[in-house]
CSV table of C-alpha atoms and ligand atoms in Angstrom, one decimal:
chain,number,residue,atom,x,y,z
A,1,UNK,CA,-81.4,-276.8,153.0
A,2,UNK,CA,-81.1,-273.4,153.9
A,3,UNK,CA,-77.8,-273.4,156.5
A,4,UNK,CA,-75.0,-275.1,157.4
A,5,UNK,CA,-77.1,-276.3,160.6
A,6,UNK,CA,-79.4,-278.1,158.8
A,7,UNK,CA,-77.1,-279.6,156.8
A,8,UNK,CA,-75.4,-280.9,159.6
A,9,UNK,CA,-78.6,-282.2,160.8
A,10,UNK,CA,-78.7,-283.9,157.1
A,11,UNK,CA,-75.8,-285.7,157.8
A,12,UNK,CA,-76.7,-286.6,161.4
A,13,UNK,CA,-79.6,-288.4,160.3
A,14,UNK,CA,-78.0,-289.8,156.6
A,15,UNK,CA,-78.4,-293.8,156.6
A,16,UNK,CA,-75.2,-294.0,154.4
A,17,UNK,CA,-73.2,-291.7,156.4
A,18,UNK,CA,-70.5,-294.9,157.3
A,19,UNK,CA,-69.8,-295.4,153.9
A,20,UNK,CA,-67.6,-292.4,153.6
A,21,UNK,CA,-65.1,-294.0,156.5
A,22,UNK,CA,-63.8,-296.7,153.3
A,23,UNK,CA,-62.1,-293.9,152.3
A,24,UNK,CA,-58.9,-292.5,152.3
A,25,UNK,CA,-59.8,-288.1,151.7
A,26,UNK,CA,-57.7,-285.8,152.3
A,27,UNK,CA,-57.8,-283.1,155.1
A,28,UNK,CA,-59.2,-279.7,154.0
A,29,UNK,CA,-60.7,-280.9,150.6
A,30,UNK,CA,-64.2,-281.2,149.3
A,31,UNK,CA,-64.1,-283.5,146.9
A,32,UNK,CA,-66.5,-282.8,143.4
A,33,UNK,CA,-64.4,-284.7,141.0
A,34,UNK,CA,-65.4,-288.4,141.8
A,35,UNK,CA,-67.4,-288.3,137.8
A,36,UNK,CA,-63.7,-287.6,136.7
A,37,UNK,CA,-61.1,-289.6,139.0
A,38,UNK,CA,-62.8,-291.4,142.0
A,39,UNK,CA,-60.7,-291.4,145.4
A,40,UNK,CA,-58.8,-293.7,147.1
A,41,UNK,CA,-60.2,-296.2,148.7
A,42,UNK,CA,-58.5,-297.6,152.3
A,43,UNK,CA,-58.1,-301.0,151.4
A,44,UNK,CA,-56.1,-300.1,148.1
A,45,UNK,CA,-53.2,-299.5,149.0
A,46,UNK,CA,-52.9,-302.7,151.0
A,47,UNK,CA,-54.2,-305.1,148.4
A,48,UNK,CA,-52.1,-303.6,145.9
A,49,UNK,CA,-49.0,-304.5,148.0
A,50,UNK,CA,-50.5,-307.9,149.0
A,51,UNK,CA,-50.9,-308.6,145.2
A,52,UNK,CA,-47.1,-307.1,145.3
A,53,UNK,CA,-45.1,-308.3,147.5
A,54,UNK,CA,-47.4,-312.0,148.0
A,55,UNK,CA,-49.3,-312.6,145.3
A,56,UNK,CA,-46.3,-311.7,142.4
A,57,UNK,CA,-43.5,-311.9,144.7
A,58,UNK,CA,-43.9,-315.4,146.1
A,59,UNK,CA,-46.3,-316.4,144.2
A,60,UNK,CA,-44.6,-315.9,141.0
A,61,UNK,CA,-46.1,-317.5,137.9
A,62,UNK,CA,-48.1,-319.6,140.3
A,63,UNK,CA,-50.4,-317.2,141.0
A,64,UNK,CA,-52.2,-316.9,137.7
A,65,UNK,CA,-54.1,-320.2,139.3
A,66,UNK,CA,-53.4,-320.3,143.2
A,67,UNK,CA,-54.3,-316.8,143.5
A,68,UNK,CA,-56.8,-316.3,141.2
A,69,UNK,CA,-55.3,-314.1,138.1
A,70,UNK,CA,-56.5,-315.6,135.4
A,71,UNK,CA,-60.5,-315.5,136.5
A,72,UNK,CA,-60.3,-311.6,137.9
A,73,UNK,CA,-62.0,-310.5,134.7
A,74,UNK,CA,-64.7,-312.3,135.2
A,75,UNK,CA,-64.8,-311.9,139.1
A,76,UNK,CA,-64.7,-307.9,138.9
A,77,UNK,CA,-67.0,-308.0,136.2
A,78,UNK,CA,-69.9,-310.1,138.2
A,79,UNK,CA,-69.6,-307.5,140.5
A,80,UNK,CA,-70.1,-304.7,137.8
A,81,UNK,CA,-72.8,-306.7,136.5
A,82,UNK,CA,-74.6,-306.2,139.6
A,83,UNK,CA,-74.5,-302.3,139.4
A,84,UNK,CA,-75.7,-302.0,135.7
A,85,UNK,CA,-78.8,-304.9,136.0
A,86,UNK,CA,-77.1,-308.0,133.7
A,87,UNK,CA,-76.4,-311.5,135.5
A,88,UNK,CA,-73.2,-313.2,136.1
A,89,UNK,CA,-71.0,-314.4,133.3
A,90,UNK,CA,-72.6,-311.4,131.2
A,91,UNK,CA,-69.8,-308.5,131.9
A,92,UNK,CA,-66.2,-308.6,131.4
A,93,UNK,CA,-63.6,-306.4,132.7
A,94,UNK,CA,-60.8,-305.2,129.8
A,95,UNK,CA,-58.7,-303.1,128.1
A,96,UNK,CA,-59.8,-298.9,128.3
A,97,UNK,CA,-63.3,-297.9,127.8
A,98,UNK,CA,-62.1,-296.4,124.6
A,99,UNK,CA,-60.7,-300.1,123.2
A,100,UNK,CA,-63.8,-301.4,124.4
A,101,UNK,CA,-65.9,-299.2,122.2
A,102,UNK,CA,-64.3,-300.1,119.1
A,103,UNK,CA,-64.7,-303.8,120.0
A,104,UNK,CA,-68.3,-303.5,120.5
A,105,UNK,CA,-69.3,-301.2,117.7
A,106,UNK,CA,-67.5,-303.0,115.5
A,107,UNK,CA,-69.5,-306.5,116.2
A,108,UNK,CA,-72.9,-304.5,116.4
A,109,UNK,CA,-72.0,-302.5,112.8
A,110,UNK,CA,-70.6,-306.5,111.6
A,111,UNK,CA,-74.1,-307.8,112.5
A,112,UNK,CA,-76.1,-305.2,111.6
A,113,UNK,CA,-74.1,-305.2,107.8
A,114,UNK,CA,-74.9,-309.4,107.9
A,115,UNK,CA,-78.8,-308.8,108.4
A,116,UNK,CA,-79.8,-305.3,106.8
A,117,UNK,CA,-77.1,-303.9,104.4
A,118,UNK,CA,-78.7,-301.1,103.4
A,119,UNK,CA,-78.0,-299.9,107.3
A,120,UNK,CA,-75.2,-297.3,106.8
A,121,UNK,CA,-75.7,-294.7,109.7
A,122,UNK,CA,-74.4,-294.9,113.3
A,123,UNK,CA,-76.3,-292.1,115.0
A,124,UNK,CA,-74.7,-290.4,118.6
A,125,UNK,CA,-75.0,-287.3,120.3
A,126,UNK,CA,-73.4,-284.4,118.9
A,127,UNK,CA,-71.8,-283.7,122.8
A,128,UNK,CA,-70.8,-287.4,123.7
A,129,UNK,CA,-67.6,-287.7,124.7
A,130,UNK,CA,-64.9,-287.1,121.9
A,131,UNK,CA,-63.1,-290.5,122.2
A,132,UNK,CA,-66.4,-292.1,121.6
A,133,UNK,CA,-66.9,-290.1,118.6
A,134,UNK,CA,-63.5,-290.4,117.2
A,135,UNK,CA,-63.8,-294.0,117.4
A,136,UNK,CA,-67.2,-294.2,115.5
A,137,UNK,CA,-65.8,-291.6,113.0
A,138,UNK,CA,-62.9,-294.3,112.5
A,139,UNK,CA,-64.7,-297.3,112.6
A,140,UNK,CA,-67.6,-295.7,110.0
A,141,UNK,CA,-64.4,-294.8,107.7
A,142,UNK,CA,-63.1,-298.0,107.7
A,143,UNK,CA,-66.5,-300.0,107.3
A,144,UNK,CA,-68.5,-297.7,105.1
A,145,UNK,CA,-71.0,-296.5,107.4
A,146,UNK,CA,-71.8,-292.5,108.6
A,147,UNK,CA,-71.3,-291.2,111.6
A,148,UNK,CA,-74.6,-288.7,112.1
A,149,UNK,CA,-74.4,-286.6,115.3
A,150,UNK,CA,-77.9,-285.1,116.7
A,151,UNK,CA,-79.1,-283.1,119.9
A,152,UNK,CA,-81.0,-285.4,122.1
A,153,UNK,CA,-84.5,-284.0,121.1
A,154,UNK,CA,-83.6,-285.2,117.5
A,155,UNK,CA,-82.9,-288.4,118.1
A,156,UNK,CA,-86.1,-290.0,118.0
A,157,UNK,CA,-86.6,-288.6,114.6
A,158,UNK,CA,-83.7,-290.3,113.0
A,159,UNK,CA,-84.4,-293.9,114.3
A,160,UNK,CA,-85.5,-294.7,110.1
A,161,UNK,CA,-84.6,-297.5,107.8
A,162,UNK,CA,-80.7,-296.0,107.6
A,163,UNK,CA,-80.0,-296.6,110.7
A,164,UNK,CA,-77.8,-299.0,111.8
A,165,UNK,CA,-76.4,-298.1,115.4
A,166,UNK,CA,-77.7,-295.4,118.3
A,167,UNK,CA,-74.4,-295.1,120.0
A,168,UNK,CA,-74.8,-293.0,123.2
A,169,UNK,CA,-73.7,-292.3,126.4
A,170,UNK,CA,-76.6,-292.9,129.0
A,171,UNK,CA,-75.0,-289.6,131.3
A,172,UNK,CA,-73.7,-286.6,129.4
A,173,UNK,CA,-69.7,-285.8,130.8
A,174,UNK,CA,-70.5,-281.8,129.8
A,175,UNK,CA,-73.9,-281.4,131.3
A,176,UNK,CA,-75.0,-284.6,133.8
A,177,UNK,CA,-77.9,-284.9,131.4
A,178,UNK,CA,-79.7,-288.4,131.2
A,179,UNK,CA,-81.1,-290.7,128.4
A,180,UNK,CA,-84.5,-292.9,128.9
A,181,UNK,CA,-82.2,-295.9,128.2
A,182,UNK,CA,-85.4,-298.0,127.9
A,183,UNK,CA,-87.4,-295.6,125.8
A,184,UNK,CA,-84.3,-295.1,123.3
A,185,UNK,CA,-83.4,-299.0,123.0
A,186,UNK,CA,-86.8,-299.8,122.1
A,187,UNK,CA,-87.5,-296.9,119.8
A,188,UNK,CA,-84.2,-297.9,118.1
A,189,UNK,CA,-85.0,-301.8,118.0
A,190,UNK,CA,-88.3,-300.7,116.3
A,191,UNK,CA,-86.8,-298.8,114.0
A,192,UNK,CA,-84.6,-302.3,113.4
A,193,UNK,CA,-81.4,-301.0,114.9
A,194,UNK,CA,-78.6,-302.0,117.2
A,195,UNK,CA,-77.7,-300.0,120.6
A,196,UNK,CA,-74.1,-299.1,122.1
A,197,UNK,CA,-74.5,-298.0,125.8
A,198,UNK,CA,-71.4,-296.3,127.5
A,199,UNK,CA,-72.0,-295.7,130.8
A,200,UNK,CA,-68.9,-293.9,131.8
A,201,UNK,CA,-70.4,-291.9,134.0
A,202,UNK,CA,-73.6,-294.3,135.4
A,203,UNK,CA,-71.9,-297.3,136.5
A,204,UNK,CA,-72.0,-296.8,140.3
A,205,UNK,CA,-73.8,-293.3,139.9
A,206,UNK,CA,-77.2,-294.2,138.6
A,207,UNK,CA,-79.2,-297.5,138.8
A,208,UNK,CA,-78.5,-299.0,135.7
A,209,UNK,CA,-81.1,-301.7,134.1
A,210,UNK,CA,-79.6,-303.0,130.6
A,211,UNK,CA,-81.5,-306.3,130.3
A,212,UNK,CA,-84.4,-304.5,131.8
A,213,UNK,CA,-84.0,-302.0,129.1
A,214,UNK,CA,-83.0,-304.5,127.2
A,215,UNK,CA,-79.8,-303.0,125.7
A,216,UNK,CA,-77.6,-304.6,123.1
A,217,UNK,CA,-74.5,-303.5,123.9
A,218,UNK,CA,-72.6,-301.7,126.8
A,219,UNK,CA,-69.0,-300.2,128.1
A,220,UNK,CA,-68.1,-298.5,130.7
A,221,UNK,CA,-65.4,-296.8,132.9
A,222,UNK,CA,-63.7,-298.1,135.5
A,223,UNK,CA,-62.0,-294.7,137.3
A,224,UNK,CA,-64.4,-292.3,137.8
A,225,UNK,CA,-67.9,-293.4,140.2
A,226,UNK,CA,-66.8,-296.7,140.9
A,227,UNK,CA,-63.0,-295.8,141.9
A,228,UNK,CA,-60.6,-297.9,140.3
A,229,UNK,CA,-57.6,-295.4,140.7
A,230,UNK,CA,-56.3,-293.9,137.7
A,231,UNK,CA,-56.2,-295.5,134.6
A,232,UNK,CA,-58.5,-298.3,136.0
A,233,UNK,CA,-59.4,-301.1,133.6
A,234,UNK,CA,-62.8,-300.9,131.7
A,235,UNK,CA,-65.7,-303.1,131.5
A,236,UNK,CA,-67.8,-304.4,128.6
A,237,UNK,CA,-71.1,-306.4,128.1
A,238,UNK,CA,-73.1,-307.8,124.9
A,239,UNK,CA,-77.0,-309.0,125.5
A,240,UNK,CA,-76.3,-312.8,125.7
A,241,UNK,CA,-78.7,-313.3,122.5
A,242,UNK,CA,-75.8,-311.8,120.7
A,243,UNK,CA,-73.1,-313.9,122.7
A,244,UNK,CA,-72.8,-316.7,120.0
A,245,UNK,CA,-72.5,-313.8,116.7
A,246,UNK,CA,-70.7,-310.8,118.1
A,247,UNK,CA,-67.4,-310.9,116.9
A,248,UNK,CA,-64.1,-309.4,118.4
A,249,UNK,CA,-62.0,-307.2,115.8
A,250,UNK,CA,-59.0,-307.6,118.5
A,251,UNK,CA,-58.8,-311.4,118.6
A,252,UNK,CA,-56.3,-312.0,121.2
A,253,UNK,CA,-55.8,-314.7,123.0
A,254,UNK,CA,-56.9,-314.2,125.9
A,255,UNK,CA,-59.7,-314.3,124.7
A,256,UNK,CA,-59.3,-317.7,122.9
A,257,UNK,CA,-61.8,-320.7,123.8
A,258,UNK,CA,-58.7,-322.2,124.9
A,259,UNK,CA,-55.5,-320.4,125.3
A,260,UNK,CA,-53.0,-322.7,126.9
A,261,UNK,CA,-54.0,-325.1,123.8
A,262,UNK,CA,-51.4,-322.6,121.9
A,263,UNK,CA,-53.0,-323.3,118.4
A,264,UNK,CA,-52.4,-321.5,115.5
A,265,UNK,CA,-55.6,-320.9,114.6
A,266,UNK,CA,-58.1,-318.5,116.6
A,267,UNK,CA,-61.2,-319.8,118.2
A,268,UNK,CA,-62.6,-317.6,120.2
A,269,UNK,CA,-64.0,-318.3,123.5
A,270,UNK,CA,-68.3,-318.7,124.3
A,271,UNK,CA,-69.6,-315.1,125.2
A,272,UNK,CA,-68.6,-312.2,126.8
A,273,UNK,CA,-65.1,-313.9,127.3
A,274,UNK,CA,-64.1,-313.3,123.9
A,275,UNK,CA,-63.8,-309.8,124.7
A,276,UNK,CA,-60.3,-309.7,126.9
A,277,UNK,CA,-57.6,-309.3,124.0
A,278,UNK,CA,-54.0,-309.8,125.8
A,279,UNK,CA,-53.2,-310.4,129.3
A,280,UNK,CA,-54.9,-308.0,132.1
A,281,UNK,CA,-53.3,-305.8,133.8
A,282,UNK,CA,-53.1,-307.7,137.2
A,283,UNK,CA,-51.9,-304.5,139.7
A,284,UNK,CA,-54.7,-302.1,138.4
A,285,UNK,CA,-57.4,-305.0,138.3
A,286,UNK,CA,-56.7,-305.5,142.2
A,287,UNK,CA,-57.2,-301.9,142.9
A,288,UNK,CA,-60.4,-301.7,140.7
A,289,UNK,CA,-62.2,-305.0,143.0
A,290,UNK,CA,-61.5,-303.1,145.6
A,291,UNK,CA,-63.1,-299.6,144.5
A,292,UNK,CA,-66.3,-301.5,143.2
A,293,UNK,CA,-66.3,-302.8,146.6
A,294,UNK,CA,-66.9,-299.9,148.1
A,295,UNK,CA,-70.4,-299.6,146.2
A,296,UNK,CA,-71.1,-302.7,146.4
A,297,UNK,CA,-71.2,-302.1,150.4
A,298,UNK,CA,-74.1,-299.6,149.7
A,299,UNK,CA,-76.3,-303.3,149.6
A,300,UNK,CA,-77.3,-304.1,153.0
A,301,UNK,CA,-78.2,-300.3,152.9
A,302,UNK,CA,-80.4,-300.0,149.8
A,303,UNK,CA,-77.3,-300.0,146.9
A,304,UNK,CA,-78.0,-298.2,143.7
A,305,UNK,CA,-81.6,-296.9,144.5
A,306,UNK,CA,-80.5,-295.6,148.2
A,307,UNK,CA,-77.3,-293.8,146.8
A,308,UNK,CA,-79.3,-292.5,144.1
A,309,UNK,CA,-81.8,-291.1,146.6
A,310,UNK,CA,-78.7,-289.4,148.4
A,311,UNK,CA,-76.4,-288.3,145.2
A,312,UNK,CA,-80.5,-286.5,143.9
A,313,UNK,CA,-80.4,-284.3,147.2
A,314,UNK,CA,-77.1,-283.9,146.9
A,315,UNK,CA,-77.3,-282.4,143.2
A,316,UNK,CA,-80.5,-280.8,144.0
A,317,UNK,CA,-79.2,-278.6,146.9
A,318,UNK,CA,-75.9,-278.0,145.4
A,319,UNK,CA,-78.0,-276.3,142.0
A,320,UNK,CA,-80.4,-274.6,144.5
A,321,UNK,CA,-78.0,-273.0,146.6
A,322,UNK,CA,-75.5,-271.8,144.0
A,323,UNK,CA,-78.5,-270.4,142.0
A,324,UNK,CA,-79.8,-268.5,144.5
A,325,UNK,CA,-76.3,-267.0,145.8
A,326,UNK,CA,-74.4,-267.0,142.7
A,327,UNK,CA,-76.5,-265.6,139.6
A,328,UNK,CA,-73.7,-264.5,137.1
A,329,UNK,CA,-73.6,-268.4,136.6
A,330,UNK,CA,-76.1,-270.4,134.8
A,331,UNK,CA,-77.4,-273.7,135.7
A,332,UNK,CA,-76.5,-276.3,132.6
A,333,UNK,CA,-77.7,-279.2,134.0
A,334,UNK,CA,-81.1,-280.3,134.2
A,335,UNK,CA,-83.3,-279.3,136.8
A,336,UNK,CA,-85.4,-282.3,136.6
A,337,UNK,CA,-84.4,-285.0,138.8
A,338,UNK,CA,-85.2,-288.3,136.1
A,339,UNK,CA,-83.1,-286.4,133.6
A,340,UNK,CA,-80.0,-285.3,135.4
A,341,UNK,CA,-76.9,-288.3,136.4
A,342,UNK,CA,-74.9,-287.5,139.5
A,343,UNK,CA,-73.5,-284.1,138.6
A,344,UNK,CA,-74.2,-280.3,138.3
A,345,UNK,CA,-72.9,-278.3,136.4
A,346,UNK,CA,-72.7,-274.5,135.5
A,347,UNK,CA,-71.3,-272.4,132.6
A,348,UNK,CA,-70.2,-269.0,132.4
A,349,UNK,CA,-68.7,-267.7,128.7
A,350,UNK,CA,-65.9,-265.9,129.7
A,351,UNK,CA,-64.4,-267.1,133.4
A,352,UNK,CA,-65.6,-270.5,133.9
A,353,UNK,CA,-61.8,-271.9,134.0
A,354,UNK,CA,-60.2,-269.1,136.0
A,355,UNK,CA,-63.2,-269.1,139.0
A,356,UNK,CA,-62.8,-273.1,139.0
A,357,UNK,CA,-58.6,-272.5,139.6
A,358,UNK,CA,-59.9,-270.3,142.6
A,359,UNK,CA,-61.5,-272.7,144.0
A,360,UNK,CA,-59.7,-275.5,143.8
A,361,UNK,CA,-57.1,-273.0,145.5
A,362,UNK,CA,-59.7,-273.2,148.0
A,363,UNK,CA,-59.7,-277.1,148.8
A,364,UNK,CA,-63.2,-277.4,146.6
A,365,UNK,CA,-62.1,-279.6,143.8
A,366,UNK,CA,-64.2,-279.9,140.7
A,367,UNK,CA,-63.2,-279.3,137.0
A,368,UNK,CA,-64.1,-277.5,133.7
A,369,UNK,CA,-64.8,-278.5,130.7
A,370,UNK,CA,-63.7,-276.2,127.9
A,371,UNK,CA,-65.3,-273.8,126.8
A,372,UNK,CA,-67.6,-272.5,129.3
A,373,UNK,CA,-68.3,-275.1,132.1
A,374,UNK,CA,-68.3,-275.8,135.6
A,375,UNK,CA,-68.6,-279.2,136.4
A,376,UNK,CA,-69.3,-280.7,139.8
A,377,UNK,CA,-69.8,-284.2,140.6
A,378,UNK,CA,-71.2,-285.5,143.2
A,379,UNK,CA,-70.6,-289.4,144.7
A,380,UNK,CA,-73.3,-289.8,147.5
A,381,UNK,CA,-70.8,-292.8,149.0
A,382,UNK,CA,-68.4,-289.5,150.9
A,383,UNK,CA,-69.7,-286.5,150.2
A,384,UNK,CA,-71.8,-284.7,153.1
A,385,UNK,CA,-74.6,-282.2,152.9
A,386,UNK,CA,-72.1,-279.9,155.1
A,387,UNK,CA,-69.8,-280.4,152.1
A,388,UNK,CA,-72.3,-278.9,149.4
A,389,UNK,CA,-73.0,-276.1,151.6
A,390,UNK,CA,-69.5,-275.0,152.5
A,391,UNK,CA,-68.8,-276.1,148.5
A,392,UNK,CA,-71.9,-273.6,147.5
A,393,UNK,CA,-70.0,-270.7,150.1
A,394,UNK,CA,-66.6,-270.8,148.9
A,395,UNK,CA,-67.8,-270.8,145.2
A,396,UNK,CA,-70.2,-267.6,146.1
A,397,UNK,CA,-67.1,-266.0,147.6
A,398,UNK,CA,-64.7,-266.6,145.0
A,399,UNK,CA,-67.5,-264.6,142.9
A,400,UNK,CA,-67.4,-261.8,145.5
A,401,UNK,CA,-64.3,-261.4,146.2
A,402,UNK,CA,-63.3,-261.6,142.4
A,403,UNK,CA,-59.7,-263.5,143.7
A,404,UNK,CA,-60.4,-265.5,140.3
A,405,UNK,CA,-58.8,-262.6,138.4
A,406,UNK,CA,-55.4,-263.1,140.0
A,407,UNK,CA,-52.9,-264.2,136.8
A,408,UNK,CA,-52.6,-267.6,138.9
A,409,UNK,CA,-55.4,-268.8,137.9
A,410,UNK,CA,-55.9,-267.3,134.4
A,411,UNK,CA,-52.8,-269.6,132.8
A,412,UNK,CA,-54.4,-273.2,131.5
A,413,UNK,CA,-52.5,-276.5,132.5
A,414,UNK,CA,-52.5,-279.2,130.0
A,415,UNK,CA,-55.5,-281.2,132.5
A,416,UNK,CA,-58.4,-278.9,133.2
B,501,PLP,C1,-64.4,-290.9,130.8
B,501,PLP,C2,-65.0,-291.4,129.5
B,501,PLP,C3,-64.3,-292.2,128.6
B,501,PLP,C4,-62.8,-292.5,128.9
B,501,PLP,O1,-62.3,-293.4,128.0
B,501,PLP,P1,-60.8,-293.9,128.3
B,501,PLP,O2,-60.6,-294.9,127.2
B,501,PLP,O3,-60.8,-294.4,129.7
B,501,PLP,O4,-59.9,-292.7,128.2
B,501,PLP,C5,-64.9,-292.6,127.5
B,501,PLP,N1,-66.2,-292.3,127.2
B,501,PLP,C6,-66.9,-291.5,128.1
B,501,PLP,C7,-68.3,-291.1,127.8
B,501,PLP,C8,-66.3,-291.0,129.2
B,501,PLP,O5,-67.0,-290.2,130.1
């Protein structure tokens, strides 16, 4: 893709094109932020104030059975399920993808402690996400275990007789980089270990496999690919050979075999169900069906393996085209296609923040990531090759013109 015409010719001939119309984007914006908070869908906003004004106001109480409530979990998270490779009744959806960490480490450290004490290690990437860190830091203080943080090449060597739990995420957040989820649940089952999947940012980016891969455990977000609106509920899985001896730390009742039998005792419910802890937040589950609706509609079309297809030329010609126009900035994502997610990203040491304020001055939003990077994500369900290549110009001039020096857009807010 070497001009604007061809992209446009890209896009004439781009068997998902019609996907982008379930969306509500606004004028004058290219959006690269869809790995961070998704956008709006169209049918939000009405199903929000159907659940509003029908469901809670007339429905009242009633509607935790007439309408459905009380099996939306479940409902949302067959639909998930569908994304990420597990069958129905296998995926909940719950609490933040934080909460749901600490849930499911803490049942794969508890059964990993029952069958092999001498396990004490729970081995993650040193650059996952912090929240998931800080919660395995937590839960190995309170448990007895050590957290061990490695760069993806070591990892294989520290799969050993101490190791209880390979916690990672499948997509890096910094740099788009990618796991062999298969390759690193069996080298980790061989070594007689336990797996914790997040797959913040896969679910509705990547094709996901977990029973193929055979995974033991997995979370994941609910905001960012498959546009939940902010704040989104998060989902959660466990391999059903675990479903009878995972346990729940947060034993709510909700997730009770039987809730309405109000007994004092806790009992908690077969499977994946034991994971919901209190009552679910209705409003922001109604907006998340409706976001992982719109990926879901990528089906008749090819789903996961066609948008894949798309979001790869999509990343590919983005990193292309800013390379060969922009060479103060160095690529930090992986050239090779198996290893890179659904994003690109750059990093410069000094003005990474203040060229990424220019352009979002410019309409092209994407985000940085302290200290040095660039971050672009791409969600082949709206975005357009003419949008990469007009992102890829205004990004080269921003460079050129050096307008990222301006004070404006040297002062940090608190979100970068
Ligand atoms: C976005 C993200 C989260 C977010 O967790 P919240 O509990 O929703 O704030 C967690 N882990 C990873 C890897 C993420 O990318």
């Amino acid at each position: 893709m070497q001009t604007r015409e061809e992209a446009l010719a890209l896009d004439a001939a781009d068997p998902l094109a019609p996907l982008r119309e379930q969306f509500s984007l606004p004028e004058g914006v290219i959006y690269l932020d869809g790995n961070s908070l998704g956008v709006l869908p169209r049918s939000t906003a009405a199903r929000v104030q159907q659940v509003v004004t029908e469901e809670w106001g007339t429905g009242l109480i009633r509607s935790w059975n007439s309408a459905g409530w009380i099996t939306l979990p479940q409902r949302i998270g067959d639909k998930i399920g569908q994304l990420v490779g597990v069958g129905a009744g296998e995926l909940v959806v719950a609490d933040s993808t934080s909460v749901n960490l600490f849930k499911v480490l803490s049942a794969a450290l508890n059964i990993v402690a029952a069958d092999s004490p001498q396990r004490r290690v729970i081995l993650s990437e040193r650059s996952n996400f912090p929240t998931d860190l800080y919660i395995a830091e937590s839960l190995a203080k309170q448990h007895g275990f050590t957290l061990v943080l490695a760069e993806p090449d070591e990892l294989p060597g520290l799969m050993n007789e101490q190791l209880a739990v390979l916690m990672l995420t499948h997509v890096n957040y910094r740099t788009g980089r990618m796991h062999d989820m298969a390759a690193l649940t069996a080298a980790a089952h061989a070594a007689g270990a336990l797996t914790v999947w997040d797959l913040a940012h896969s679910a509705g980016a990547v094709p996901v496999d977990l029973s193929g891969a055979n995974a033991d455990f997995a979370i994941g977000c609910g905001y960012k690919y498959l546009n939940g609106g902010p704040g989104a509920p998060a989902f959660v899985w466990a391999h059903p050979r675990h479903a009878d001896r995972f346990w729940q730390p947060l034993s709510g009742w909700m997730g009770h075999a039987a809730p309405f039998q109000f007994t004092p005792d806790y009992q908690p419910a077969p499977g994946i169900a034991r994971y919901l802890c209190g009552t679910p937040a209705l409003l922001s589950m109604a907006a998340l069906e409706c976001g992982v609706d719109t990926v879901l509609a990528a089906g008749p079309m090819g789903g996961m393996a066609a948008l894949r297809a798309k979001s790869l030329a999509l990343t590919r010609a983005f990193a292309a085209l800013v390379e060969a126009r922009c060479p103060d900035l160095g690529l930090a994502s992986p050239r090779e296609d198996a290893l890179r997610g659904s994003q690109v990203c750059f990093a410069h040491p000094e003005w990474g923040y203040p060229v990424m304020q220019a352009l979002i001055a410019r309409g092209v939003i994407g985000d940085f990531r302290a200290p040095d990077i660039l971050r672009f994500g791409f969600t082949p369900l709206y975005l357009r090759f003419v949008d990469v290549w007009d992102a890829a110009e205004h990004l080269h001039q921003v460079l050129t013109s050096g307008e990222w020096r301006e004070a404006r857009f040297n002062q940090r807010a608190a979100v970068t």
